Coordinates of C-alpha atoms in Angstrom, one line a residue:
Chain A
M1288 CA -4.2 1.8 0.5
S1289 CA -6.9 4.4 1.0
V1290 CA -9.7 2.0 0.0
V1291 CA -11.9 2.7 2.9
N1292 CA -10.5 5.7 4.4
P1293 CA -12.8 8.2 2.9
L1294 CA -13.5 10.1 6.1
V1295 CA -9.9 11.1 6.3
S1296 CA -8.3 10.9 2.8
N1297 CA -11.2 12.1 0.7
E1298 CA -11.5 15.2 2.8
P1299 CA -10.0 17.8 0.5
P1300 CA -6.6 17.9 2.1
L1301 CA -5.9 21.4 0.9
I1302 CA -6.3 25.1 0.8
Q1303 CA -6.5 25.8 -2.9
S1304 CA -5.6 29.4 -2.7
K1305 CA -2.0 28.5 -1.7
R1306 CA 0.3 28.8 -4.7
P1307 CA 2.7 26.0 -5.5
T1308 CA 5.8 28.2 -5.2
G1309 CA 4.5 29.5 -1.9
V1310 CA 4.0 25.9 -0.7
I1311 CA 7.6 24.9 -1.8
L1312 CA 9.1 27.9 0.0
G1313 CA 7.0 27.3 3.1
A1314 CA 8.1 23.6 3.1
L1315 CA 11.7 24.5 2.7
G1316 CA 11.4 26.6 5.9
L1317 CA 10.7 23.5 7.8
G1318 CA 13.5 21.5 9.4
R1319 CA 12.1 18.1 8.4
T1320 CA 11.9 19.1 4.7
R1321 CA 15.5 20.2 4.7
I1322 CA 16.7 17.0 6.4
G1323 CA 14.6 14.9 4.1
L1324 CA 15.9 16.7 1.0
G1325 CA 19.4 16.3 2.2
L1326 CA 19.0 12.5 2.7
V1327 CA 17.4 12.2 -0.8
L1328 CA 20.2 14.2 -2.4
I1329 CA 22.9 12.1 -0.7
I1330 CA 21.4 8.8 -1.7
A1331 CA 20.5 10.0 -5.2
A1332 CA 24.1 11.2 -5.6
I1333 CA 25.4 7.7 -4.6
A1334 CA 23.0 6.1 -7.0
I1335 CA 23.9 8.4 -9.9
F1336 CA 27.6 8.9 -9.5
G1337 CA 28.4 5.8 -7.5
P1338 CA 29.2 3.6 -10.6
L1339 CA 31.8 6.2 -11.6
I1340 CA 33.8 5.8 -8.5
A1341 CA 33.3 2.0 -7.9
P1342 CA 36.7 0.3 -7.7
H1343 CA 35.4 -2.9 -9.4
G1344 CA 32.7 -3.8 -11.9
P1345 CA 29.5 -4.9 -10.3
A1346 CA 29.8 -8.4 -11.7
D1347 CA 33.6 -8.9 -11.2
F1348 CA 34.6 -11.8 -9.0
I1349 CA 37.4 -10.5 -6.8
G1350 CA 37.8 -13.1 -4.1
L1351 CA 36.2 -15.8 -2.1
P1352 CA 32.5 -15.5 -1.3
N1353 CA 31.3 -13.8 2.0
T1354 CA 34.7 -12.6 3.2
G1355 CA 34.9 -9.7 5.6
P1356 CA 36.3 -6.2 4.9
S1357 CA 39.9 -6.3 3.6
G1358 CA 42.3 -4.1 1.7
A1359 CA 41.0 -5.4 -1.7
A1360 CA 37.4 -5.1 -0.7
R1361 CA 36.4 -2.3 1.7
F1362 CA 33.2 -3.9 2.8
G1363 CA 34.1 -7.5 1.9
T1364 CA 32.7 -9.8 -0.8
D1365 CA 29.1 -11.0 -1.3
H1366 CA 27.6 -14.5 -1.8
L1367 CA 29.4 -15.0 -5.1
G1368 CA 32.7 -13.3 -4.3
Q1369 CA 31.8 -9.9 -5.8
D1370 CA 32.8 -6.6 -4.2
V1371 CA 30.0 -5.4 -1.9
W1372 CA 31.1 -1.8 -2.1
S1373 CA 31.1 -1.7 -5.9
R1374 CA 27.8 -3.4 -6.1
F1375 CA 26.4 -1.0 -3.5
L1376 CA 27.6 2.0 -5.5
D1377 CA 26.0 0.4 -8.7
G1378 CA 22.7 -0.8 -7.2
G1379 CA 20.7 2.4 -6.8
R1380 CA 20.2 3.6 -10.3
E1381 CA 17.6 1.1 -11.2
I1382 CA 15.5 1.7 -8.1
L1383 CA 15.5 5.5 -8.6
L1384 CA 14.8 5.2 -12.3
L1385 CA 12.0 2.7 -12.1
A1386 CA 10.4 4.4 -9.0
S1387 CA 10.5 7.9 -10.6
A1388 CA 9.0 6.6 -13.9
A1389 CA 6.3 4.7 -12.1
T1390 CA 5.5 7.8 -10.0
L1391 CA 5.3 10.0 -13.0
L1392 CA 3.2 7.5 -14.9
G1393 CA 0.8 7.2 -12.0
L1394 CA 0.6 11.0 -11.6
A1395 CA 0.0 11.6 -15.3
I1396 CA -2.8 9.1 -15.7
G1397 CA -4.3 9.6 -12.2
T1398 CA -4.4 13.4 -12.6
S1399 CA -6.1 13.2 -16.0
L1400 CA -8.7 10.7 -14.7
G1401 CA -9.3 12.7 -11.6
L1402 CA -9.8 16.0 -13.5
L1403 CA -12.0 14.3 -16.0
A1404 CA -14.1 12.7 -13.3
A1405 CA -14.5 16.0 -11.4
Y1406 CA -15.3 17.9 -14.5
S1407 CA -17.7 15.4 -16.1
K1408 CA -19.7 14.5 -12.9
G1409 CA -22.6 12.1 -13.3
A1410 CA -22.2 8.7 -14.9
L1411 CA -18.6 9.1 -16.2
D1412 CA -17.5 10.2 -12.8
D1413 CA -19.1 7.1 -11.2
V1414 CA -17.7 4.7 -13.8
L1415 CA -14.2 6.2 -13.4
M1416 CA -14.1 6.2 -9.6
R1417 CA -15.7 2.7 -9.4
S1418 CA -13.0 1.3 -11.6
M1419 CA -10.5 2.9 -9.3
D1420 CA -12.1 1.0 -6.4
V1421 CA -11.5 -2.2 -8.3
I1422 CA -7.7 -1.5 -8.5
L1423 CA -7.8 -0.5 -4.9
A1424 CA -9.2 -3.9 -4.0
F1425 CA -5.7 -5.4 -4.5
P1426 CA -2.8 -4.8 -2.2
S1427 CA -0.3 -2.9 -4.4
I1428 CA 2.4 -5.6 -4.2
M1429 CA 0.0 -8.3 -5.2
L1430 CA -1.2 -6.4 -8.3
A1431 CA 2.5 -6.2 -9.4
L1432 CA 3.1 -9.8 -8.6
V1433 CA 0.1 -11.0 -10.6
A1434 CA 1.3 -9.0 -13.6
I1435 CA 4.9 -10.3 -13.2
A1436 CA 3.7 -13.9 -13.0
T1437 CA 2.8 -14.2 -16.7
L1438 CA 4.7 -11.3 -18.3
G1439 CA 8.0 -11.5 -16.5
A1440 CA 9.7 -8.8 -14.5
S1441 CA 10.8 -6.5 -17.3
G1442 CA 11.5 -2.8 -16.5
W1443 CA 8.5 -1.7 -18.5
L1444 CA 6.1 -4.1 -16.8
I1445 CA 7.3 -3.0 -13.3
I1446 CA 6.9 0.7 -14.2
L1447 CA 3.4 -0.1 -15.6
A1448 CA 2.3 -2.3 -12.7
V1449 CA 3.6 0.1 -10.0
G1450 CA 2.4 3.1 -11.9
L1451 CA -1.1 1.5 -12.1
T1452 CA -1.2 1.1 -8.4
N1453 CA -0.5 4.8 -8.0
V1454 CA -3.3 5.8 -10.4
P1455 CA -6.4 5.4 -8.2
R1456 CA -4.8 7.2 -5.3
V1457 CA -3.7 10.2 -7.4
A1458 CA -7.1 10.2 -9.1
R1459 CA -9.0 10.4 -5.8
V1460 CA -6.9 13.3 -4.5
T1461 CA -7.1 15.2 -7.8
R1462 CA -10.9 14.7 -8.0
A1463 CA -11.5 15.8 -4.5
A1464 CA -9.4 18.9 -5.0
A1465 CA -10.9 19.7 -8.4
Q1466 CA -14.6 19.3 -7.4
P1467 CA -14.9 22.8 -5.8
I1468 CA -12.8 24.4 -8.6
V1469 CA -15.1 23.0 -11.3
E1470 CA -18.0 25.0 -9.8
R1471 CA -16.1 28.3 -10.0
D1472 CA -17.1 31.1 -12.4
F1473 CA -13.9 31.1 -14.4
V1474 CA -14.5 27.6 -15.6
A1475 CA -18.0 28.5 -16.7
A1476 CA -16.5 31.6 -18.4
A1477 CA -14.0 29.4 -20.3
E1478 CA -16.8 27.1 -21.4
A1479 CA -18.8 30.1 -22.6
I1480 CA -16.1 31.3 -24.9
G1481 CA -15.6 27.9 -26.3
V1482 CA -12.3 26.8 -24.8
P1483 CA -11.8 23.1 -25.7
R1484 CA -12.4 20.6 -22.9
W1485 CA -8.8 19.4 -22.6
R1486 CA -7.6 23.0 -22.2
I1487 CA -10.2 23.6 -19.5
L1488 CA -9.0 20.5 -17.6
F1489 CA -5.3 21.2 -17.9
G1490 CA -5.1 24.9 -18.4
E1491 CA -7.8 26.2 -16.1
I1492 CA -8.4 23.5 -13.4
L1493 CA -5.0 21.8 -13.1
P1494 CA -3.1 24.9 -11.9
N1495 CA -5.5 25.2 -9.0
V1496 CA -5.0 21.7 -7.7
L1497 CA -1.2 21.6 -7.8
S1498 CA -0.6 21.9 -4.0
P1499 CA -2.4 18.7 -3.1
L1500 CA -0.9 17.0 -6.1
M1501 CA 2.6 17.9 -4.9
V1502 CA 1.8 16.2 -1.5
E1503 CA 0.5 13.2 -3.3
A1504 CA 3.5 13.0 -5.6
S1505 CA 6.0 12.8 -2.7
L1506 CA 3.8 10.2 -1.1
R1507 CA 3.6 8.1 -4.2
L1508 CA 7.3 8.4 -4.8
T1509 CA 7.9 7.0 -1.3
Y1510 CA 5.6 4.1 -1.9
S1511 CA 7.0 3.4 -5.4
I1512 CA 10.5 3.2 -4.0
G1513 CA 9.4 0.8 -1.3
L1514 CA 7.3 -1.3 -3.7
I1515 CA 10.0 -1.6 -6.3
A1516 CA 12.8 -2.3 -3.8
G1517 CA 10.4 -4.9 -2.2
L1518 CA 9.8 -6.6 -5.6
A1519 CA 13.6 -6.7 -6.1
F1520 CA 13.9 -8.1 -2.6
L1521 CA 11.5 -10.9 -3.6
G1522 CA 13.7 -11.6 -6.6
F1523 CA 11.7 -9.8 -9.3
T1524 CA 14.0 -7.2 -11.0
P1525 CA 14.5 -6.6 -14.7
N1526 CA 18.1 -7.8 -14.4
P1527 CA 18.3 -10.7 -12.0
N1528 CA 22.1 -10.9 -12.2
G1529 CA 22.6 -7.1 -11.9
A1530 CA 23.4 -5.1 -8.8
D1531 CA 20.2 -3.8 -7.1
W1532 CA 19.8 -2.7 -3.5
G1533 CA 16.7 -4.8 -3.0
L1534 CA 18.2 -7.9 -4.6
M1535 CA 21.5 -7.5 -2.8
I1536 CA 19.6 -7.6 0.6
Q1537 CA 17.9 -10.9 -0.5
E1538 CA 21.1 -12.5 -1.9
N1539 CA 23.2 -11.8 1.1
Q1540 CA 20.6 -12.3 3.8
I1541 CA 21.6 -16.0 4.1
A1542 CA 25.2 -15.1 5.0
L1543 CA 24.2 -12.3 7.5
V1544 CA 26.0 -14.0 10.4
V1545 CA 29.4 -14.0 8.7
Q1546 CA 29.2 -11.0 6.4
P1547 CA 26.6 -8.4 7.3
W1548 CA 27.8 -5.6 5.0
G1549 CA 26.2 -7.0 1.9
V1550 CA 22.8 -6.5 3.6
V1551 CA 23.5 -3.5 5.9
L1552 CA 24.8 -1.1 3.2
P1553 CA 21.8 -1.4 0.9
I1554 CA 19.3 -1.5 3.9
I1555 CA 20.7 1.8 5.1
A1556 CA 20.4 3.3 1.6
V1557 CA 16.8 2.2 1.0
A1558 CA 15.9 3.3 4.5
L1559 CA 17.4 6.7 4.2
L1560 CA 15.9 7.2 0.8
T1561 CA 12.3 6.4 1.8
M1562 CA 12.7 8.3 5.1
G1563 CA 14.0 11.3 3.1
T1564 CA 11.1 11.3 0.6
G1565 CA 8.6 10.7 3.4
M1566 CA 10.0 13.7 5.4
V1567 CA 9.9 15.9 2.3
G1568 CA 6.3 14.9 1.7
D1569 CA 5.4 15.7 5.2
G1570 CA 7.0 19.1 5.0
I1571 CA 5.1 19.9 1.8
A1572 CA 1.9 18.7 3.3
R1573 CA 2.3 20.9 6.3
A1574 CA 3.1 23.8 4.2
A1575 CA 0.2 23.2 1.8
A1576 CA -2.5 22.6 4.4
G1577 CA -1.1 23.5 7.7
I1578 CA -2.3 20.1 9.0
D1579 CA -0.8 16.8 9.5
R1580 CA -0.9 14.5 6.6
V1581 CA -1.8 10.9 7.2
R1582 CA -0.1 8.2 5.3
A1583 CA -2.5 6.9 2.7
E1584 CA -0.9 4.0 1.0
Chain B
M1267 CA -16.0 7.6 -3.8
A1268 CA -19.3 8.5 -5.4
S1269 CA -20.5 12.0 -5.2
G1270 CA -23.9 12.5 -3.6
P1271 CA -26.8 13.3 -5.8
S1272 CA -26.2 17.0 -5.0
G1273 CA -22.6 16.7 -6.2
S1274 CA -21.7 18.7 -3.1
A1275 CA -18.2 19.5 -2.3
N1276 CA -18.5 18.0 1.1
A1277 CA -16.5 14.9 0.5
L1278 CA -17.1 13.5 4.0
Q1279 CA -20.7 12.3 3.8
P1280 CA -21.0 11.2 0.2
A1281 CA -17.7 9.4 0.5
L1282 CA -19.0 7.2 3.2
I1283 CA -22.3 6.2 1.7
P1284 CA -22.1 5.8 -2.1
G1285 CA -25.1 7.5 -3.6
G1286 CA -25.4 9.7 -0.6
P1287 CA -27.5 9.5 2.5
T1288 CA -30.7 10.4 0.8
E1289 CA -30.4 7.5 -1.6
A1290 CA -29.7 5.1 1.2
A1291 CA -32.7 6.3 3.0
R1292 CA -34.8 6.1 -0.2
L1293 CA -33.7 2.5 -0.7
G1294 CA -34.7 1.8 2.9
T1295 CA -38.2 3.3 2.8
A1296 CA -38.9 1.9 -0.6
T1297 CA -38.3 -1.7 0.5
G1298 CA -39.9 -1.1 3.9
I1299 CA -36.6 -1.9 5.8
S1300 CA -34.7 0.4 8.0
P1301 CA -32.1 2.7 6.4
V1302 CA -29.3 0.9 8.2
W1303 CA -30.2 -2.4 6.6
G1304 CA -30.8 -0.8 3.3
F1305 CA -27.3 0.6 3.5
I1306 CA -25.8 -2.7 4.5
L1307 CA -27.6 -4.4 1.6
R1308 CA -26.3 -1.9 -0.8
R1309 CA -22.7 -2.3 0.4
L1310 CA -23.0 -6.1 0.2
V1311 CA -24.2 -6.0 -3.5
L1312 CA -21.4 -3.5 -4.3
G1313 CA -18.9 -5.8 -2.6
I1314 CA -20.0 -8.8 -4.7
V1315 CA -19.8 -6.7 -7.9
V1316 CA -16.2 -5.6 -6.9
L1317 CA -15.3 -9.2 -6.3
V1318 CA -16.5 -10.3 -9.7
L1319 CA -14.6 -7.5 -11.3
V1320 CA -11.5 -8.5 -9.3
S1321 CA -11.8 -12.0 -10.5
I1322 CA -11.9 -10.8 -14.1
V1323 CA -8.8 -8.7 -13.5
V1324 CA -6.9 -11.6 -11.9
F1325 CA -8.0 -14.0 -14.6
A1326 CA -7.1 -11.6 -17.4
A1327 CA -3.7 -10.8 -15.9
T1328 CA -2.7 -14.4 -15.4
Q1329 CA -4.4 -16.4 -18.1
A1330 CA -5.8 -14.2 -20.9
L1331 CA -2.7 -12.1 -21.5
G1332 CA 0.3 -13.5 -23.4
D1333 CA 0.8 -17.2 -23.6
P1334 CA 0.7 -18.8 -20.1
A1335 CA 1.8 -22.2 -21.3
R1336 CA 5.0 -20.8 -22.8
A1337 CA 5.6 -18.6 -19.7
I1338 CA 5.3 -21.6 -17.5
L1339 CA 7.4 -24.0 -19.5
G1340 CA 9.9 -21.5 -20.6
R1341 CA 12.4 -22.2 -23.3
S1342 CA 12.5 -25.9 -22.7
A1343 CA 8.9 -26.2 -24.1
T1344 CA 8.3 -28.9 -26.7
P1345 CA 5.1 -28.7 -28.9
A1346 CA 3.9 -31.9 -27.1
S1347 CA 4.4 -30.5 -23.6
L1348 CA 2.8 -27.2 -24.6
A1349 CA -0.2 -29.0 -25.9
A1350 CA -0.5 -31.1 -22.7
L1351 CA -0.3 -28.1 -20.5
R1352 CA -2.9 -26.1 -22.6
E1353 CA -5.2 -29.1 -22.2
Q1354 CA -4.7 -29.2 -18.4
L1355 CA -5.3 -25.4 -18.0
H1356 CA -8.2 -25.5 -20.5
L1357 CA -6.2 -23.0 -22.6
N1358 CA -7.6 -24.4 -25.9
Q1359 CA -11.1 -23.3 -24.9
P1360 CA -12.5 -19.8 -25.7
V1361 CA -11.4 -17.2 -23.1
V1362 CA -14.9 -16.7 -21.7
A1363 CA -15.4 -20.5 -21.3
Q1364 CA -12.0 -20.6 -19.5
Y1365 CA -13.0 -17.9 -17.1
L1366 CA -16.4 -19.5 -16.4
T1367 CA -14.7 -22.9 -15.7
W1368 CA -12.2 -21.3 -13.4
A1369 CA -14.7 -19.0 -11.5
G1370 CA -17.2 -21.9 -11.3
G1371 CA -14.5 -24.1 -9.8
L1372 CA -13.6 -21.4 -7.2
L1373 CA -17.2 -21.1 -6.1
H1374 CA -17.2 -24.9 -5.4
G1375 CA -14.0 -24.7 -3.5
D1376 CA -12.0 -26.2 -6.3
A1377 CA -9.0 -24.1 -7.4
G1378 CA -7.5 -26.6 -9.7
N1379 CA -4.1 -28.4 -9.3
S1380 CA -0.8 -26.7 -8.5
L1381 CA 1.5 -27.1 -11.5
A1382 CA 4.6 -27.3 -9.4
A1383 CA 3.4 -29.7 -6.7
Q1384 CA 0.7 -31.6 -8.9
E1385 CA -1.6 -31.4 -5.9
P1386 CA -4.9 -29.7 -5.4
V1387 CA -4.3 -26.0 -4.6
T1388 CA -6.7 -26.1 -1.7
K1389 CA -4.8 -28.9 0.0
L1390 CA -1.5 -27.0 -0.6
I1391 CA -2.6 -23.7 0.9
G1392 CA -5.0 -25.0 3.7
D1393 CA -2.4 -25.1 6.5
R1394 CA -0.7 -21.9 5.2
I1395 CA -3.9 -20.0 5.5
V1396 CA -4.0 -20.9 9.2
N1397 CA -0.4 -19.9 9.7
S1398 CA -0.9 -16.6 8.0
A1399 CA -4.1 -15.9 10.0
I1400 CA -2.2 -16.5 13.2
L1401 CA 0.5 -14.0 12.2
V1402 CA -2.1 -11.4 11.1
L1403 CA -4.0 -12.0 14.3
C1404 CA -1.0 -11.5 16.6
A1405 CA 0.0 -8.3 14.7
G1406 CA -3.5 -7.0 14.8
L1407 CA -4.1 -7.7 18.5
I1408 CA -1.0 -5.8 19.4
S1409 CA -1.0 -2.9 16.9
I1410 CA -4.7 -1.9 17.0
P1411 CA -4.9 -1.0 20.8
L1412 CA -1.4 0.3 20.7
S1413 CA -2.0 2.7 17.8
V1414 CA -5.4 3.9 19.2
A1415 CA -3.7 4.6 22.5
I1416 CA -0.7 6.4 20.9
G1417 CA -2.9 8.4 18.5
S1418 CA -5.4 9.5 21.2
Y1419 CA -2.7 10.4 23.7
A1420 CA -0.8 12.4 21.1
A1421 CA -3.9 14.3 20.3
L1422 CA -4.6 15.1 23.9
R1423 CA -1.0 16.2 24.4
R1424 CA -1.0 18.1 21.1
D1425 CA 2.4 19.8 20.3
R1426 CA 3.9 18.6 23.6
T1427 CA 6.9 16.3 23.9
F1428 CA 5.0 13.0 23.5
D1429 CA 3.2 14.3 20.4
V1430 CA 6.3 15.7 18.7
A1431 CA 8.3 12.5 19.4
T1432 CA 5.6 10.2 18.1
S1433 CA 4.9 12.4 15.2
L1434 CA 8.5 12.2 14.0
S1435 CA 8.9 8.4 14.7
T1436 CA 5.6 7.5 13.1
L1437 CA 6.7 9.6 10.1
V1438 CA 9.9 7.7 9.8
F1439 CA 8.5 4.2 10.3
A1440 CA 5.6 4.9 8.0
A1441 CA 8.0 5.6 5.2
L1442 CA 10.1 2.4 5.6
P1443 CA 9.2 -0.6 3.5
E1444 CA 8.3 -3.7 5.5
F1445 CA 11.3 -5.7 4.3
V1446 CA 13.7 -3.0 5.4
V1447 CA 12.1 -3.1 8.9
G1448 CA 12.1 -7.0 8.9
V1449 CA 15.7 -7.4 7.8
S1450 CA 16.9 -4.7 10.1
L1451 CA 15.2 -6.5 13.0
V1452 CA 17.0 -9.7 12.0
V1453 CA 20.4 -7.8 11.9
I1454 CA 19.7 -6.3 15.3
F1455 CA 18.1 -9.2 17.2
A1456 CA 19.2 -12.3 15.5
T1457 CA 22.5 -12.3 13.6
T1458 CA 24.8 -9.4 14.1
V1459 CA 24.2 -7.1 17.1
L1460 CA 22.3 -9.4 19.5
H1461 CA 21.7 -13.1 19.2
V1462 CA 18.5 -13.4 21.2
L1463 CA 15.8 -14.3 18.6
P1464 CA 15.7 -16.7 15.7
A1465 CA 16.4 -15.2 12.2
V1466 CA 14.0 -17.5 10.4
S1467 CA 10.6 -18.7 11.5
L1468 CA 10.4 -22.2 10.0
I1469 CA 7.4 -24.3 10.7
P1470 CA 8.2 -28.0 10.3
P1471 CA 5.7 -30.0 8.1
G1472 CA 2.6 -30.8 10.2
G1473 CA 3.7 -28.3 12.8
R1474 CA 1.8 -25.3 14.0
P1475 CA 3.1 -21.8 14.5
W1476 CA 2.2 -21.8 18.2
D1477 CA 4.5 -24.8 18.8
N1478 CA 7.4 -22.3 18.8
P1479 CA 6.1 -18.9 19.8
V1480 CA 9.6 -17.4 19.9
A1481 CA 9.8 -17.7 16.2
L1482 CA 6.6 -15.5 15.8
V1483 CA 8.2 -12.6 17.7
L1484 CA 10.2 -10.9 14.9
P1485 CA 7.6 -11.4 12.0
T1486 CA 4.9 -10.0 14.3
L1487 CA 7.0 -7.1 15.4
T1488 CA 7.8 -6.3 11.8
L1489 CA 4.1 -6.1 10.9
V1490 CA 3.3 -4.1 14.1
L1491 CA 6.0 -1.6 13.2
A1492 CA 4.6 -1.4 9.7
V1493 CA 1.0 -0.8 10.7
T1494 CA 1.0 1.1 14.0
P1495 CA 2.4 4.4 12.7
Y1496 CA -0.3 4.6 10.0
V1497 CA -3.2 4.0 12.3
A1498 CA -1.7 6.1 15.1
R1499 CA -1.4 9.1 12.7
I1500 CA -5.0 8.8 11.6
M1501 CA -6.3 8.3 15.1
R1502 CA -4.5 11.4 16.2
A1503 CA -5.9 13.5 13.3
S1504 CA -9.4 12.3 13.9
M1505 CA -9.2 12.8 17.7
I1506 CA -7.9 16.4 17.2
E1507 CA -10.8 17.1 14.8
V1508 CA -13.3 15.7 17.3
L1509 CA -11.8 17.6 20.3
E1510 CA -12.2 20.8 18.4
S1511 CA -15.9 20.1 17.6
D1512 CA -18.9 21.9 18.9
Y1513 CA -20.3 19.0 20.8
V1514 CA -17.1 18.4 22.7
E1515 CA -17.1 22.2 23.5
M1516 CA -20.7 21.9 24.6
A1517 CA -19.9 18.9 26.8
R1518 CA -17.1 20.8 28.4
L1519 CA -19.3 23.9 28.9
K1520 CA -21.9 21.8 30.6
G1521 CA -19.2 21.2 33.2
L1522 CA -18.7 17.5 32.6
P1523 CA -15.4 16.1 33.9
E1524 CA -12.7 15.9 31.2
R1525 CA -12.5 12.1 31.6
V1526 CA -16.2 11.8 30.7
V1527 CA -15.9 14.3 27.8
I1528 CA -13.1 12.2 26.3
T1529 CA -14.4 8.7 26.9
R1530 CA -18.2 9.3 26.3
H1531 CA -18.2 12.2 23.7
A1532 CA -14.9 12.4 21.9
L1533 CA -13.6 8.8 21.6
P1534 CA -16.7 7.2 20.0
N1535 CA -16.7 9.8 17.3
A1536 CA -13.0 9.7 16.8
L1537 CA -13.0 5.9 16.5
G1538 CA -15.3 6.1 13.4
P1539 CA -12.6 6.9 10.8
T1540 CA -10.1 4.8 12.7
F1541 CA -12.3 1.8 12.4
Q1542 CA -12.0 2.1 8.7
V1543 CA -8.3 2.4 9.1
I1544 CA -8.1 -0.6 11.4
A1545 CA -9.9 -2.8 8.9
L1546 CA -7.8 -1.3 6.1
N1547 CA -4.7 -2.2 8.0
L1548 CA -5.8 -5.8 8.7
A1549 CA -6.3 -5.9 4.9
Y1550 CA -2.9 -4.2 4.5
L1551 CA -1.4 -6.9 6.7
A1552 CA -2.8 -9.5 4.3
G1553 CA -0.7 -7.8 1.6
G1554 CA 2.3 -7.1 3.9
I1555 CA 2.7 -10.7 4.8
I1556 CA 3.8 -11.4 1.3
V1557 CA 7.1 -9.7 1.9
V1558 CA 7.4 -10.3 5.7
E1559 CA 6.8 -14.1 5.4
Y1560 CA 9.5 -14.2 2.7
V1561 CA 11.9 -12.4 5.0
F1562 CA 11.5 -14.9 7.8
N1563 CA 10.8 -18.0 5.6
Y1564 CA 7.5 -18.3 7.3
A1565 CA 5.2 -20.9 5.7
G1566 CA 2.1 -18.8 5.0
I1567 CA 0.1 -17.7 2.0
G1568 CA 2.3 -14.7 1.4
G1569 CA 5.4 -16.8 1.0
A1570 CA 3.4 -19.2 -1.1
L1571 CA 2.4 -16.4 -3.4
R1572 CA 6.0 -15.3 -3.9
D1573 CA 7.1 -18.8 -4.7
A1574 CA 4.2 -19.4 -7.1
V1575 CA 5.0 -16.2 -9.0
S1576 CA 8.6 -17.4 -9.2
N1577 CA 7.5 -20.8 -10.5
H1578 CA 4.7 -19.4 -12.8
D1579 CA 2.3 -21.7 -10.9
L1580 CA -0.9 -20.1 -12.3
P1581 CA -3.6 -21.9 -10.4
V1582 CA -1.9 -21.2 -7.1
I1583 CA -1.4 -17.5 -8.0
Q1584 CA -5.0 -17.2 -9.0
A1585 CA -6.4 -18.8 -5.9
L1586 CA -4.1 -16.8 -3.5
A1587 CA -4.8 -13.5 -5.4
M1588 CA -8.6 -14.1 -5.1
L1589 CA -8.2 -15.0 -1.4
I1590 CA -6.2 -11.9 -0.5
A1591 CA -8.4 -9.6 -2.6
G1592 CA -11.5 -11.3 -1.2
L1593 CA -10.3 -10.6 2.3
Y1594 CA -9.6 -7.0 1.3
V1595 CA -13.1 -6.4 0.0
A1596 CA -14.7 -8.1 3.0
L1597 CA -12.7 -6.1 5.5
N1598 CA -13.6 -2.9 3.7
L1599 CA -17.2 -3.8 3.8
L1600 CA -17.1 -4.5 7.5
A1601 CA -15.3 -1.2 8.1
D1602 CA -18.0 0.7 6.3
I1603 CA -20.7 -1.0 8.3
A1604 CA -18.9 -0.7 11.6
T1605 CA -18.3 3.0 11.0
I1606 CA -22.0 3.7 10.6
M1607 CA -22.7 1.6 13.7
V1608 CA -20.2 3.3 16.0
T1609 CA -20.4 6.9 14.9
P1610 CA -23.4 8.5 16.5
K1611 CA -23.2 11.5 14.2
L1612 CA -23.4 9.4 11.1
R1613 CA -26.0 7.0 12.4
T1614 CA -28.6 9.7 13.0
R1615 CA -28.0 11.2 9.5
L1616 CA -28.7 7.9 7.8

């Protein structure tokens, strides 16, 4: 969302001299990073190992719909009579997988474009960054919805669409961080001895912009999780009959008065997960720059 | 944003004025108009170019990719129904002709007919635009002053209790997706913990949102909680930067009372970037309503967009996407102009 926030977000948010390992160690020394990391690990463990300990299959009908907690169903049944606890344990994998993939895709493409723009300068730089502005002219969720409208909510499309919304934001941060690096002598030296362009970009410049990229990565992960869970909440998931935290919240919202657990469990999971990634990101940002990071969706 | 002609590493100035201040000034002097008007003109042209590109993207994503007729009709499609639908959507024309027909229609206020309702799209979404505008307005009127106040006060009380507390809570709320906030509010205030507010905000046909203001409380609160942390954090960062600047130091050294230093010297300059963020957040609200309206079953354009995507109702999707993107671009434009106007430091450089 940093369409018009150049005064804040385009300001190089970094001190390049800090090494990535130093930043990580510094971040781990902060309380918020540790708490955030703990939250993320707990939720990730539920998502990954949950299906192994689930008492029932996610699509098994075990009783009447919307019944409260009982001996057979620890947290009651959902709108179809499926076990809420089992579906909760089963519903995190998809979100984690899709959000991680979309973040990695956005990082890979965004970093490449940002490095290329900073290194090329001139017309290519302008064309690249102006096309990023066009993508930024859409609210992220709308971009994904427009793509889903014709092509259907397949896993690949969601990764592509959400990944695409991450690209311009990553590209801007990378470009801003790489611009001063491009002017440095070691880049000119590499050019002089004939190092190929892609190796200058990824071998010489990239290692110097890793700190701001780590901050951006955690930010993008937080937003990808929110966006993908939000799409599932709207009913757009690769598997509309499967268990998925976002979808569970939507399905069971109608019966909130009689059976809140089908909504409350996944809500807590999504909330703790995004809070966790957000806190980790804030910790990394503080360690990297020593300043407050502002959310730049 | 564009790098200035000098390609300088100072991202601040070139970021604000594409082409850099010198170019804006050159444009101004060459046409004999003031640099400010030259700048505004330049931004307007850029905004229109972006809108045209946006319309191409919307069109390409909805109509030119894949086979829309088959996507709409699904597996039940017969050759005859496919042919009829292709006729209605002009799918049998060349792609460029399709685009020009569609874009030309939009310019004349004709967005075609909804496939689901068989009614003109404009008629279908007219009332919903008003409903959404009310919601965004309520959220904006509450969140903007609130976030400016929180951000400024946190900056003045830097590292004291208020600052630390708001810093942590804004961090947490900024990370939460809107639908998580919205549904949590429903659980807390409507269905499970307390029973004081309605869980859904239905507007009866022909009704207006202000007929039942209580129903607006939870959707508005959700949007406020989604936006305020963001603006407050940026306001705080920008206020801290200004408070540490030379001119604030100078004003203090002159012996001005602290109140004057803050209201006359610090706040106007700190509001500059925040203006952009405010506009950005109004635009963000335009996107956020998609999910929030769905949470509360509120009859606005966001809910309509969700339903249209679900029904593959292409003309409605296209019209709403253009509407929301258009709003986005317009607000960005206003923010750029407002920033130049309110920031004394930038105005003199132009």
